[in-house]
Amino acid sequence: MTLELALVLALLCAAVVMFAMNRPRMDAVAVIMMVALPFTGAITLQESLSGFADPNVILIGALFVIGEALVRTGVTKGLGDWVIARAAGSETRLIVFLMLSVAALSAIMSSTGVVAIFVPVVLRIARDSGIPVGRLMMPLSVSALTAGMTTLVATPPNLVLHGELVRSGHEGFSFFAFTPFGLPILLVAILWMLVARRFLGSADGAAPAERRHLGDWVSEYGLAGHEARLRLGPASLLAGRPVSDTGLLSSQGMTILAIERRGLFGAELVHPTASTRLRPGDILLLDAARSEVDLAALCSRWQLEKLPPTGDYFADRVSDIGMAEVMIPATSPLVGQSVVDLRFRSVHNLAVVALKHAAHPLTTPVADEKLRGGDTLLVVGPWRAIRRLSGRQREMILLDLPGEADDVAPERRRAPAALAVLALVVGLMISGLVSNVQAALVGCLLLGLFRCIDMRSALGSIRWDTLVLIVGMLPFSIALQRTGGVDLAAEALIGLLGDAGPRMILSALFCVTAVLGLFISNTATAVLMAPVAVALAERLDSSPQAFAMIVALGASAAFMTPVASPVNMLVVGPGNYRFVDFVKVGVPLTLFCLVVSVTLVPLILPL
């Protein structure tokens, strides 16, 4: 063993120890290794930084952006609603549809992101159905992890193994190369979770803490019966006039909350400004505090058609019309002014529909009421405008958001465009017309062009810790190959197994990968084991694709501990799990994955 190899192995051991202790953070450990490796003399500084130029790193970042666009356009929420509708109160059907839905989404976007999206969905399902939440959170994480075995882009370890094959001069994996292995494993995981759910969950953890909802505020502020919907007829005198000219409405105690207008993809909701011009066929969504007689007279005078209410203050438009409570501090410059004086709608794009002096809701229209310190306002308008209030603490304090805020998709009307772009990206990856990273970047640009995502959301969606971890650990692959460490590991495995058959060697490789994944992330495990797998295949004159596939499958089998994957860590708290819960569920499932993988890999990728 040379001095360079000894130094590289020492750094590797130090990294594994720090990963296991989770001190410092994993991405910080990766940066430390990236800085330290050139000092060993095994690689240069340029080689240590070469991970930043790796196409797979760019691809993973682009997939985070695509996933965020699916969230913002409501595609993921629609999938969650579909699960609830199909389950129809059956826990078995719920688990099956939940796992299939999560796996389908995780096959094309970050599994960590998918689980983060579905945690509030599962909490809502548990609350509404009375099923202990612990019985649903584990199937959520298991399906996301097994989905990593279904497509090339489903999880970073797959791309790491693909990149290692290409760098070694071998043919990489196609988009669906993992599918013949992932689908059977997913089926086994679903069947196992239907059995293992009996070990999980209890009545104690079934109901998460209750949050206030829009219906609570409608009742508390006495808004029931305030909803009005008026359609402009073809000859309406309001057609063609700006909203600022509809002062008669406000004089009747009415506030325009939004305008429902026919658009390219069906009905769209417009949040009007003073200059927004009304069109024939527009439906005015109004908060009406006055009597039915006044409303009837208004319709007759302006040739408007009164439409039936939904019965619960625009409950059908909750994705577009938000609600929040804000408090006026005693030191606020707004004290002593009225809502009209403040031009609240023009400045904040929100309507004030109710007001409390102390704990007493005002029963008269609020427009001209002078504000006092400690007053609570109920504001209605776009969710985006509501969230902007959090930056105006000097004037008003955003007290609370309803539970519905968790499920809001700010660009829901652009869902068809997002789905079309997603189909294009997947089609390009499957066809091979362009590289995977080019396909993903084209998708990101198109999603921005169609305004499915903005730059701030795109940058915020990228898991920079994951990218830094990959970039920082990739130089280990170069250093171990150059110093002979990879050959040493391959020879050690061959010497240990002796004349064992190929399936036994694949089993050992799977087990080593899975056990290493207990202590460090599956991405770091893939980076370390990828060159070993390729070198081992070359020594045995076997298919490098088969050995790389086994490592990829073993890296995704991170079921056995809560720290084996960020996916597991996301469900520990909501599911009220203990360490032993992952052991009871994860160890048998890992063994099932081992059997399926070692059986199928030699059949589909002949050795």
Coordinates of C-alpha atoms in Angstrom, one line a residue:
M1 CA 0.0 0.0 0.0
T2 CA 1.4 3.4 -1.0
L3 CA 1.4 6.5 1.1
E4 CA -1.0 8.2 -1.2
L5 CA -3.5 5.3 -0.9
A6 CA -3.1 5.3 2.9
L7 CA -3.9 9.0 3.0
V8 CA -6.9 8.6 0.7
L9 CA -8.3 5.7 2.8
A10 CA -7.7 7.7 6.0
L11 CA -9.8 10.5 4.6
L12 CA -12.4 8.0 3.4
C13 CA -12.7 6.5 6.9
A14 CA -12.9 10.0 8.4
A15 CA -15.7 10.9 6.0
V16 CA -17.7 7.7 6.9
V17 CA -17.3 8.5 10.6
M18 CA -18.5 12.0 10.2
F19 CA -21.4 10.9 8.0
A20 CA -22.4 8.4 10.6
M21 CA -22.2 11.0 13.4
N22 CA -23.9 13.6 11.2
R23 CA -21.4 16.1 12.4
P24 CA -20.8 18.3 10.6
R25 CA -23.5 18.3 7.9
M26 CA -23.0 15.8 5.1
D27 CA -22.5 18.5 2.5
A28 CA -19.9 20.2 4.7
V29 CA -18.1 16.9 5.0
A30 CA -18.1 16.7 1.2
V31 CA -16.5 20.1 0.9
I32 CA -13.9 19.2 3.5
M33 CA -13.0 16.1 1.5
M34 CA -12.9 18.1 -1.8
V35 CA -10.4 20.5 -0.2
A36 CA -8.3 17.8 1.5
L37 CA -7.9 15.3 -1.3
P38 CA -5.4 17.3 -3.4
F39 CA -3.1 17.4 -0.4
T40 CA -2.7 13.7 -0.6
G41 CA -1.0 14.0 -4.0
A42 CA -3.5 11.5 -5.5
I43 CA -5.4 14.0 -7.6
T44 CA -5.0 17.6 -8.6
L45 CA -7.1 20.6 -7.5
Q46 CA -8.8 20.7 -10.9
E47 CA -9.7 17.0 -10.6
S48 CA -11.1 17.6 -7.1
L49 CA -13.4 20.3 -8.5
S50 CA -14.3 18.3 -11.6
G51 CA -17.7 17.3 -10.1
F52 CA -19.0 20.8 -10.8
A53 CA -18.7 20.0 -14.5
D54 CA -20.4 16.6 -14.3
P55 CA -23.5 16.5 -16.5
N56 CA -25.3 14.3 -13.9
V57 CA -25.0 17.0 -11.3
I58 CA -26.7 19.5 -13.6
L59 CA -29.3 16.9 -14.5
I60 CA -30.2 16.3 -10.8
G61 CA -30.5 20.1 -10.3
A62 CA -32.8 20.4 -13.3
L63 CA -35.0 17.6 -12.0
F64 CA -35.5 19.4 -8.8
V65 CA -36.8 22.4 -10.8
I66 CA -39.1 20.3 -12.8
G67 CA -40.5 18.7 -9.7
E68 CA -41.2 22.1 -8.1
A69 CA -43.1 23.2 -11.3
L70 CA -45.3 20.1 -10.8
V71 CA -46.0 21.3 -7.3
R72 CA -46.7 24.9 -8.2
T73 CA -49.1 23.9 -11.0
G74 CA -51.1 21.5 -8.7
V75 CA -50.2 18.3 -10.5
T76 CA -49.0 16.6 -7.3
K77 CA -52.0 17.8 -5.3
G78 CA -54.3 16.5 -8.0
L79 CA -52.6 13.1 -7.7
G80 CA -53.1 13.2 -3.9
D81 CA -56.8 14.0 -4.4
W82 CA -57.1 11.1 -6.8
V83 CA -55.7 8.7 -4.2
I84 CA -58.3 9.8 -1.7
A85 CA -61.1 9.4 -4.2
R86 CA -60.0 6.0 -5.3
A87 CA -59.5 4.6 -1.8
A88 CA -63.1 5.2 -0.9
G89 CA -62.5 4.6 2.9
S90 CA -60.6 1.3 2.5
E91 CA -57.2 1.2 4.3
T92 CA -55.9 -1.5 1.9
R93 CA -56.9 0.4 -1.2
L94 CA -55.5 3.6 0.3
I95 CA -52.1 2.1 0.9
V96 CA -52.0 0.5 -2.6
F97 CA -53.0 3.7 -4.4
L98 CA -50.8 5.9 -2.2
M99 CA -47.7 3.8 -2.9
L100 CA -48.5 3.5 -6.7
S101 CA -49.0 7.3 -6.9
V102 CA -45.9 8.2 -5.0
A103 CA -43.8 5.7 -7.0
A104 CA -45.1 7.1 -10.3
L105 CA -44.2 10.6 -9.3
S106 CA -40.9 9.6 -7.7
A107 CA -39.9 7.9 -11.0
I108 CA -39.5 11.3 -12.6
M109 CA -38.7 13.7 -9.8
S110 CA -36.8 13.7 -6.5
S111 CA -38.1 11.1 -4.1
T112 CA -37.3 13.5 -1.2
G113 CA -39.3 16.2 -2.8
V114 CA -42.2 13.9 -3.5
V115 CA -42.3 12.7 0.2
A116 CA -42.2 16.3 1.4
I117 CA -45.2 17.0 -0.8
F118 CA -47.2 14.0 0.3
V119 CA -46.6 14.3 4.1
P120 CA -49.3 17.0 4.5
V121 CA -51.5 15.0 2.1
V122 CA -51.1 11.8 4.2
L123 CA -51.8 13.8 7.4
R124 CA -55.0 15.1 5.9
I125 CA -56.0 11.6 4.8
A126 CA -55.3 10.2 8.3
R127 CA -57.3 12.9 9.9
D128 CA -60.3 12.5 7.6
S129 CA -60.3 8.7 7.6
G130 CA -59.4 8.0 11.2
I131 CA -56.5 5.7 10.1
P132 CA -53.5 5.9 12.4
V133 CA -51.0 8.1 10.6
G134 CA -48.2 5.6 11.5
R135 CA -49.7 3.1 9.1
L136 CA -49.5 5.4 6.2
M137 CA -46.2 7.3 6.6
M138 CA -44.0 4.2 6.3
P139 CA -45.6 3.1 3.0
L140 CA -45.0 6.6 1.8
S141 CA -41.3 6.4 2.4
V142 CA -41.0 2.8 1.2
S143 CA -42.7 3.6 -2.1
A144 CA -40.5 6.6 -2.7
L145 CA -37.3 4.6 -2.1
T146 CA -38.4 1.6 -4.3
A147 CA -39.4 4.1 -7.1
G148 CA -35.7 4.9 -7.2
M149 CA -35.3 1.5 -8.8
T150 CA -37.7 2.2 -11.7
T151 CA -36.0 4.8 -14.0
L152 CA -32.6 6.3 -14.7
V153 CA -33.5 9.7 -13.3
A154 CA -35.5 8.5 -10.3
T155 CA -32.6 8.9 -7.8
P156 CA -29.1 10.3 -7.8
P157 CA -27.4 6.9 -7.2
N158 CA -28.7 5.6 -10.6
L159 CA -27.1 8.6 -12.4
V160 CA -23.9 8.1 -10.4
L161 CA -23.6 4.5 -11.6
H162 CA -24.5 5.4 -15.1
G163 CA -21.8 8.1 -15.1
E164 CA -19.2 5.6 -13.8
L165 CA -20.0 3.2 -16.6
V166 CA -19.6 5.9 -19.2
R167 CA -16.4 7.2 -17.7
S168 CA -15.0 3.6 -17.7
G169 CA -15.7 3.2 -21.4
H170 CA -18.8 1.0 -21.1
E171 CA -22.3 1.5 -22.3
G172 CA -24.5 3.4 -19.8
F173 CA -28.0 2.7 -18.7
S174 CA -31.1 3.7 -20.8
F175 CA -34.0 5.5 -19.3
F176 CA -36.0 2.4 -18.5
A177 CA -33.1 0.0 -17.9
F178 CA -34.1 -0.1 -14.2
T179 CA -37.8 -0.7 -14.8
P180 CA -37.7 -4.6 -15.1
F181 CA -36.1 -4.7 -11.6
G182 CA -38.0 -1.8 -10.0
L183 CA -41.5 -2.8 -10.8
P184 CA -41.3 -6.3 -9.2
I185 CA -39.6 -4.9 -6.2
L186 CA -42.3 -2.2 -5.9
L187 CA -45.0 -5.0 -6.1
V188 CA -43.2 -6.9 -3.3
A189 CA -42.9 -3.7 -1.2
I190 CA -46.7 -3.0 -1.6
L191 CA -47.5 -6.6 -0.5
W192 CA -45.1 -6.4 2.4
M193 CA -46.5 -3.1 3.6
L194 CA -50.0 -4.5 3.6
V195 CA -48.7 -7.1 6.1
A196 CA -46.2 -4.8 8.0
R197 CA -48.8 -2.1 8.6
R198 CA -50.0 -4.2 11.6
F199 CA -46.7 -3.5 13.3
L200 CA -47.1 0.3 12.9
G201 CA -49.2 3.0 14.2
S202 CA -51.5 3.3 17.1
A203 CA -54.6 5.3 18.1
D204 CA -52.3 7.6 20.0
G205 CA -50.7 9.0 16.9
A206 CA -53.7 8.9 14.6
A207 CA -54.8 12.5 14.7
P208 CA -52.4 15.3 14.1
A209 CA -52.9 18.7 15.8
E210 CA -56.0 20.5 14.4
R211 CA -55.5 23.6 12.4
R212 CA -58.0 26.3 11.8
H213 CA -59.7 26.2 8.4
L214 CA -61.6 28.6 6.2
G215 CA -64.9 27.3 7.4
D216 CA -63.9 28.2 11.0
W217 CA -63.4 31.9 10.0
V218 CA -66.5 32.0 8.0
S219 CA -68.5 31.0 11.1
E220 CA -66.4 33.2 13.5
Y221 CA -66.8 36.4 11.5
G222 CA -70.3 35.8 10.4
L223 CA -69.6 35.6 6.7
A224 CA -72.3 33.0 6.0
G225 CA -74.7 34.4 3.4
H226 CA -72.2 37.1 2.3
E227 CA -71.3 35.3 -0.9
A228 CA -72.7 36.7 -4.2
R229 CA -72.0 35.8 -7.8
L230 CA -73.2 38.1 -10.6
R231 CA -72.7 37.4 -14.3
L232 CA -72.4 40.3 -16.8
G233 CA -75.0 39.8 -19.5
P234 CA -74.2 40.6 -23.2
A235 CA -75.9 44.1 -22.8
S236 CA -74.7 44.8 -19.2
L237 CA -73.9 48.4 -18.6
L238 CA -70.8 47.4 -16.7
A239 CA -69.2 45.7 -19.7
G240 CA -66.2 47.5 -21.0
R241 CA -65.8 49.6 -17.9
P242 CA -62.9 49.4 -15.5
V243 CA -63.4 48.1 -12.0
S244 CA -62.8 51.6 -10.6
D245 CA -66.1 52.7 -12.2
T246 CA -68.1 50.2 -10.2
G247 CA -68.3 52.4 -7.2
L248 CA -72.0 51.7 -7.0
L249 CA -71.1 48.2 -5.9
S250 CA -69.1 49.4 -2.9
S251 CA -71.8 51.9 -2.1
Q252 CA -74.2 48.9 -1.8
G253 CA -71.8 47.3 0.7
M254 CA -70.2 44.9 -1.8
T255 CA -66.5 44.1 -2.5
I256 CA -65.3 42.5 -5.7
L257 CA -63.0 39.6 -4.5
A258 CA -62.2 38.2 -8.0
I259 CA -63.6 37.9 -11.5
E260 CA -64.2 34.5 -13.1
R261 CA -63.4 34.7 -16.8
R262 CA -63.3 32.3 -19.6
G263 CA -59.7 31.5 -20.7
L264 CA -57.7 29.3 -23.0
F265 CA -57.9 26.3 -20.5
G266 CA -61.4 26.9 -19.2
A267 CA -62.5 29.3 -16.5
E268 CA -59.7 31.4 -15.0
L269 CA -59.8 33.6 -11.9
V270 CA -58.7 37.2 -12.3
H271 CA -57.7 39.2 -9.3
P272 CA -58.7 42.7 -10.5
T273 CA -57.0 46.0 -10.1
A274 CA -58.7 49.4 -10.5
S275 CA -57.9 49.4 -14.3
T276 CA -59.2 45.9 -15.0
R277 CA -62.0 46.2 -17.6
L278 CA -65.0 44.0 -17.3
R279 CA -66.2 41.9 -20.2
P280 CA -69.6 40.3 -21.1
G281 CA -69.8 36.8 -19.5
D282 CA -67.5 37.8 -16.6
I283 CA -68.7 36.4 -13.2
L284 CA -68.1 38.8 -10.3
L285 CA -67.4 37.1 -7.0
L286 CA -68.6 39.5 -4.4
D287 CA -68.6 39.8 -0.6
A288 CA -72.1 41.3 -0.1
A289 CA -73.0 42.6 3.3
R290 CA -76.3 44.1 2.4
S291 CA -79.8 42.6 1.9
E292 CA -81.2 40.5 -0.9
V293 CA -83.5 43.3 -2.0
D294 CA -80.5 45.6 -2.7
L295 CA -78.8 42.8 -4.7
A296 CA -81.9 42.1 -6.7
A297 CA -82.3 45.8 -7.5
L298 CA -78.7 46.0 -8.5
C299 CA -79.0 43.1 -10.9
S300 CA -82.1 44.7 -12.6
R301 CA -80.4 48.1 -13.0
W302 CA -77.1 46.9 -14.5
Q303 CA -78.4 43.8 -16.3
L304 CA -76.6 41.3 -14.2
E305 CA -77.6 37.7 -13.6
K306 CA -77.6 36.4 -10.1
L307 CA -76.0 32.9 -9.8
P308 CA -76.5 30.4 -7.0
P309 CA -73.9 30.5 -4.2
T310 CA -71.8 27.4 -3.3
G311 CA -73.1 27.5 0.3
D312 CA -69.8 28.1 2.1
Y313 CA -68.2 31.4 1.0
F314 CA -66.4 30.5 -2.2
A315 CA -65.3 27.1 -0.9
D316 CA -65.0 25.9 -4.5
R317 CA -62.3 28.5 -5.3
V318 CA -60.0 27.8 -2.3
S319 CA -57.1 27.2 -4.6
D320 CA -57.3 30.7 -6.0
I321 CA -58.9 32.8 -3.2
G322 CA -57.1 32.7 0.1
M323 CA -57.9 34.1 3.5
A324 CA -55.8 35.2 6.5
E325 CA -56.0 37.0 9.8
V326 CA -53.7 40.0 10.3
M327 CA -53.4 42.2 13.4
I328 CA -52.7 45.9 13.6
P329 CA -50.0 46.6 16.2
A330 CA -50.5 49.6 18.5
T331 CA -47.5 51.3 17.0
S332 CA -48.6 50.7 13.4
P333 CA -48.9 53.8 11.1
L334 CA -52.3 52.4 10.0
V335 CA -54.0 53.1 13.4
G336 CA -56.6 55.8 13.0
Q337 CA -57.1 55.3 9.3
S338 CA -59.9 53.4 7.5
V339 CA -59.6 50.6 4.9
V340 CA -60.7 53.1 2.3
D341 CA -58.1 55.7 3.4
L342 CA -55.4 53.0 3.2
R343 CA -56.3 51.9 -0.3
F344 CA -55.8 48.4 1.0
R345 CA -56.9 46.7 -2.3
S346 CA -54.6 48.8 -4.5
V347 CA -51.6 48.5 -2.2
H348 CA -51.8 44.9 -1.1
N349 CA -54.1 43.3 -3.7
L350 CA -56.3 42.1 -0.9
A351 CA -59.8 42.9 0.3
V352 CA -60.7 43.4 4.0
V353 CA -64.0 41.6 4.5
A354 CA -64.3 41.5 8.3
L355 CA -62.8 43.2 11.3
K356 CA -62.6 42.6 15.0
H357 CA -62.3 45.2 17.7
A358 CA -60.7 43.2 20.5
A359 CA -62.6 39.9 20.3
H360 CA -65.9 41.3 18.8
P361 CA -66.5 41.0 15.1
L362 CA -67.9 44.1 13.5
T363 CA -71.4 43.5 12.1
T364 CA -71.5 46.5 9.8
P365 CA -69.4 47.1 6.6
V366 CA -65.8 47.7 7.4
A367 CA -64.8 50.1 4.6
D368 CA -65.0 53.3 6.6
E369 CA -64.3 51.9 10.1
K370 CA -61.3 53.5 11.8
L371 CA -58.6 51.0 12.7
R372 CA -57.4 50.7 16.3
G373 CA -54.3 49.1 17.8
G374 CA -55.0 45.4 18.4
D375 CA -57.7 45.1 15.7
T376 CA -57.8 41.9 13.7
L377 CA -58.6 42.0 10.0
L378 CA -59.8 39.1 7.9
V379 CA -58.3 39.6 4.4
V380 CA -59.2 37.8 1.3
G381 CA -57.3 37.6 -2.0
P382 CA -54.6 35.7 -3.9
W383 CA -52.5 33.4 -1.7
R384 CA -49.3 35.0 -3.2
A385 CA -50.4 38.5 -1.9
I386 CA -51.3 37.0 1.5
R387 CA -47.8 35.5 2.0
R388 CA -46.3 38.9 1.1
L389 CA -47.8 40.3 4.2
S390 CA -45.2 38.5 6.3
G391 CA -42.7 41.1 5.2
R392 CA -44.7 44.1 6.5
Q393 CA -44.4 43.4 10.3
R394 CA -44.2 47.2 11.1
E395 CA -47.7 47.9 9.7
M396 CA -49.5 44.6 10.3
I397 CA -48.7 41.1 11.7
L398 CA -49.8 38.0 9.8
L399 CA -51.3 36.0 12.6
D400 CA -52.5 32.8 11.0
L401 CA -53.0 30.9 7.7
P402 CA -55.7 28.3 7.3
G403 CA -54.9 24.6 6.8
E404 CA -55.9 24.9 3.2
A405 CA -52.8 27.1 2.6
D406 CA -50.7 23.9 2.6
D407 CA -52.4 22.5 -0.5
V408 CA -52.4 25.7 -2.6
A409 CA -50.9 25.5 -6.1
P410 CA -50.2 29.1 -7.1
E411 CA -50.0 28.3 -10.9
R412 CA -52.8 25.7 -11.0
R413 CA -54.2 26.9 -14.3
R414 CA -50.9 26.2 -16.0
A415 CA -51.1 22.5 -15.1
P416 CA -51.7 21.4 -18.8
A417 CA -48.6 23.2 -19.9
A418 CA -46.5 21.6 -17.1
L419 CA -47.8 18.1 -18.0
A420 CA -47.0 18.8 -21.7
V421 CA -43.5 19.9 -20.9
L422 CA -43.0 16.8 -18.6
A423 CA -44.2 14.5 -21.4
L424 CA -41.7 16.2 -23.8
V425 CA -38.8 15.8 -21.4
V426 CA -39.5 12.1 -20.8
G427 CA -40.0 11.6 -24.5
L428 CA -36.7 13.1 -25.3
M429 CA -34.9 11.1 -22.6
I430 CA -36.5 7.8 -23.9
S431 CA -35.8 8.6 -27.6
G432 CA -32.2 9.5 -27.0
L433 CA -32.4 12.4 -29.5
V434 CA -30.6 14.5 -27.1
S435 CA -28.7 13.8 -23.8
N436 CA -30.7 13.5 -20.6
V437 CA -29.3 16.7 -19.2
Q438 CA -30.2 18.6 -22.4
A439 CA -33.7 17.3 -22.2
A440 CA -34.1 18.4 -18.6
L441 CA -32.7 21.8 -19.3
V442 CA -35.0 22.3 -22.2
G443 CA -37.8 21.4 -19.9
C444 CA -36.7 23.9 -17.3
L445 CA -36.6 26.7 -19.9
L446 CA -40.1 25.8 -21.3
L447 CA -41.5 25.7 -17.8
G448 CA -40.2 29.2 -17.2
L449 CA -41.5 30.3 -20.6
F450 CA -45.0 29.1 -19.8
R451 CA -44.7 30.7 -16.3
C452 CA -45.2 27.4 -14.5
I453 CA -42.3 28.4 -12.3
D454 CA -40.3 31.6 -11.6
M455 CA -36.6 32.1 -11.0
R456 CA -36.9 32.5 -7.3
S457 CA -38.9 29.3 -6.9
A458 CA -36.6 27.4 -9.3
L459 CA -33.5 28.3 -7.3
G460 CA -35.3 27.6 -4.0
S461 CA -36.3 24.2 -5.2
I462 CA -32.8 22.9 -5.8
R463 CA -31.4 20.7 -3.0
W464 CA -28.0 22.3 -2.9
D465 CA -26.9 20.0 -0.1
T466 CA -27.5 17.0 -2.3
L467 CA -25.6 18.5 -5.2
V468 CA -22.6 19.5 -3.0
L469 CA -22.5 16.0 -1.5
I470 CA -22.2 14.4 -4.9
V471 CA -19.7 17.0 -6.2
G472 CA -17.6 16.6 -3.0
M473 CA -17.6 12.8 -3.1
L474 CA -16.9 12.2 -6.8
P475 CA -13.2 13.0 -6.4
F476 CA -12.9 9.9 -4.2
S477 CA -13.7 7.8 -7.2
I478 CA -10.8 9.3 -9.1
A479 CA -8.4 9.1 -6.1
L480 CA -9.2 5.5 -5.3
Q481 CA -8.8 4.4 -8.9
R482 CA -5.5 6.2 -9.4
T483 CA -4.0 4.9 -6.1
G484 CA -5.1 1.3 -6.6
G485 CA -7.8 1.4 -3.9
V486 CA -10.5 0.2 -6.2
D487 CA -8.4 -2.7 -7.5
L488 CA -7.6 -3.5 -3.8
A489 CA -11.3 -3.6 -2.9
A490 CA -12.2 -5.8 -5.9
E491 CA -9.4 -8.2 -5.2
A492 CA -10.5 -8.4 -1.5
L493 CA -14.0 -9.3 -2.5
I494 CA -12.8 -11.9 -5.0
G495 CA -10.4 -13.4 -2.4
L496 CA -13.2 -13.5 0.2
L497 CA -15.7 -15.2 -2.1
G498 CA -13.2 -17.6 -3.7
D499 CA -14.9 -19.7 -6.3
A500 CA -18.4 -18.7 -5.4
G501 CA -20.8 -18.4 -8.3
P502 CA -21.8 -15.1 -9.9
R503 CA -25.1 -14.9 -8.0
M504 CA -23.2 -15.2 -4.7
I505 CA -20.8 -12.4 -5.8
L506 CA -23.8 -10.2 -6.7
S507 CA -25.4 -11.0 -3.4
A508 CA -22.2 -10.0 -1.5
L509 CA -22.0 -6.7 -3.5
F510 CA -25.6 -5.9 -2.8
C511 CA -25.1 -6.6 1.0
V512 CA -21.9 -4.5 1.2
T513 CA -23.7 -1.6 -0.5
A514 CA -26.8 -1.9 1.7
V515 CA -24.8 -2.1 4.9
L516 CA -22.6 0.8 3.9
G517 CA -25.8 2.7 3.3
L518 CA -26.8 2.3 6.9
F519 CA -24.1 4.7 7.9
I520 CA -23.8 7.2 5.0
S521 CA -26.3 8.5 2.4
N522 CA -27.2 6.3 -0.5
T523 CA -25.7 8.9 -2.9
A524 CA -22.3 8.8 -1.1
T525 CA -22.6 5.0 -1.0
A526 CA -23.1 4.9 -4.8
V527 CA -20.2 7.2 -5.4
L528 CA -17.9 4.9 -3.4
M529 CA -19.2 1.5 -4.7
A530 CA -19.5 2.4 -8.4
P531 CA -15.8 2.0 -9.3
V532 CA -15.6 -1.1 -7.2
A533 CA -18.5 -2.7 -9.0
V534 CA -17.0 -1.9 -12.5
A535 CA -13.6 -3.1 -11.5
L536 CA -15.0 -6.3 -10.0
A537 CA -16.9 -7.0 -13.3
E538 CA -13.8 -6.4 -15.3
R539 CA -11.7 -8.7 -13.1
L540 CA -14.3 -11.5 -13.5
D541 CA -14.8 -10.7 -17.2
S542 CA -18.5 -10.2 -16.5
S543 CA -21.0 -7.6 -17.5
P544 CA -20.2 -4.2 -15.8
Q545 CA -23.9 -3.2 -16.3
A546 CA -25.0 -6.2 -14.2
F547 CA -22.6 -5.3 -11.3
A548 CA -23.5 -1.6 -11.5
M549 CA -27.2 -2.4 -11.5
I550 CA -26.8 -4.5 -8.3
V551 CA -25.0 -1.5 -6.6
A552 CA -27.8 0.9 -7.7
L553 CA -30.5 -1.4 -6.4
G554 CA -28.6 -1.9 -3.1
A555 CA -28.1 1.8 -2.7
S556 CA -31.9 2.4 -3.0
A557 CA -32.7 -0.3 -0.5
A558 CA -32.3 2.2 2.3
F559 CA -35.1 0.9 4.4
M560 CA -33.4 -0.3 7.6
T561 CA -32.8 2.8 9.6
P562 CA -34.3 6.3 9.8
V563 CA -30.9 7.9 8.9
A564 CA -30.3 5.8 5.9
S565 CA -32.1 8.3 3.6
P566 CA -33.5 11.8 3.9
V567 CA -36.8 10.2 2.7
N568 CA -37.0 8.2 6.0
M569 CA -36.1 11.2 8.1
L570 CA -39.0 13.1 6.7
V571 CA -41.6 10.6 8.0
V572 CA -40.1 9.9 11.5
G573 CA -41.8 12.8 13.2
P574 CA -45.2 12.7 11.5
G575 CA -45.4 8.9 11.8
N576 CA -44.3 9.0 15.4
Y577 CA -41.8 6.2 14.6
R578 CA -39.0 4.7 16.7
F579 CA -35.7 3.3 15.4
V580 CA -36.9 -0.2 15.9
D581 CA -39.9 0.4 13.6
F582 CA -37.6 0.8 10.6
V583 CA -35.7 -2.3 11.6
K584 CA -38.8 -4.4 11.8
V585 CA -40.1 -3.2 8.4
G586 CA -36.8 -2.5 6.7
V587 CA -34.7 -5.7 7.3
P588 CA -37.2 -8.1 5.8
L589 CA -37.9 -5.8 2.9
T590 CA -34.2 -5.4 2.2
L591 CA -33.9 -9.2 2.1
F592 CA -36.8 -9.4 -0.3
C593 CA -35.1 -6.8 -2.5
L594 CA -31.9 -8.9 -2.4
V595 CA -33.7 -12.0 -3.6
V596 CA -35.5 -10.3 -6.4
S597 CA -32.4 -8.4 -7.5
V598 CA -30.0 -11.4 -7.5
T599 CA -32.7 -13.5 -9.3
L600 CA -33.5 -11.0 -12.1
V601 CA -30.2 -9.2 -12.8
P602 CA -28.4 -12.3 -14.3
L603 CA -31.5 -13.1 -16.4
I604 CA -32.0 -9.6 -17.8
L605 CA -28.3 -8.5 -17.9
P606 CA -26.5 -11.7 -18.6
L607 CA -23.2 -12.0 -16.9

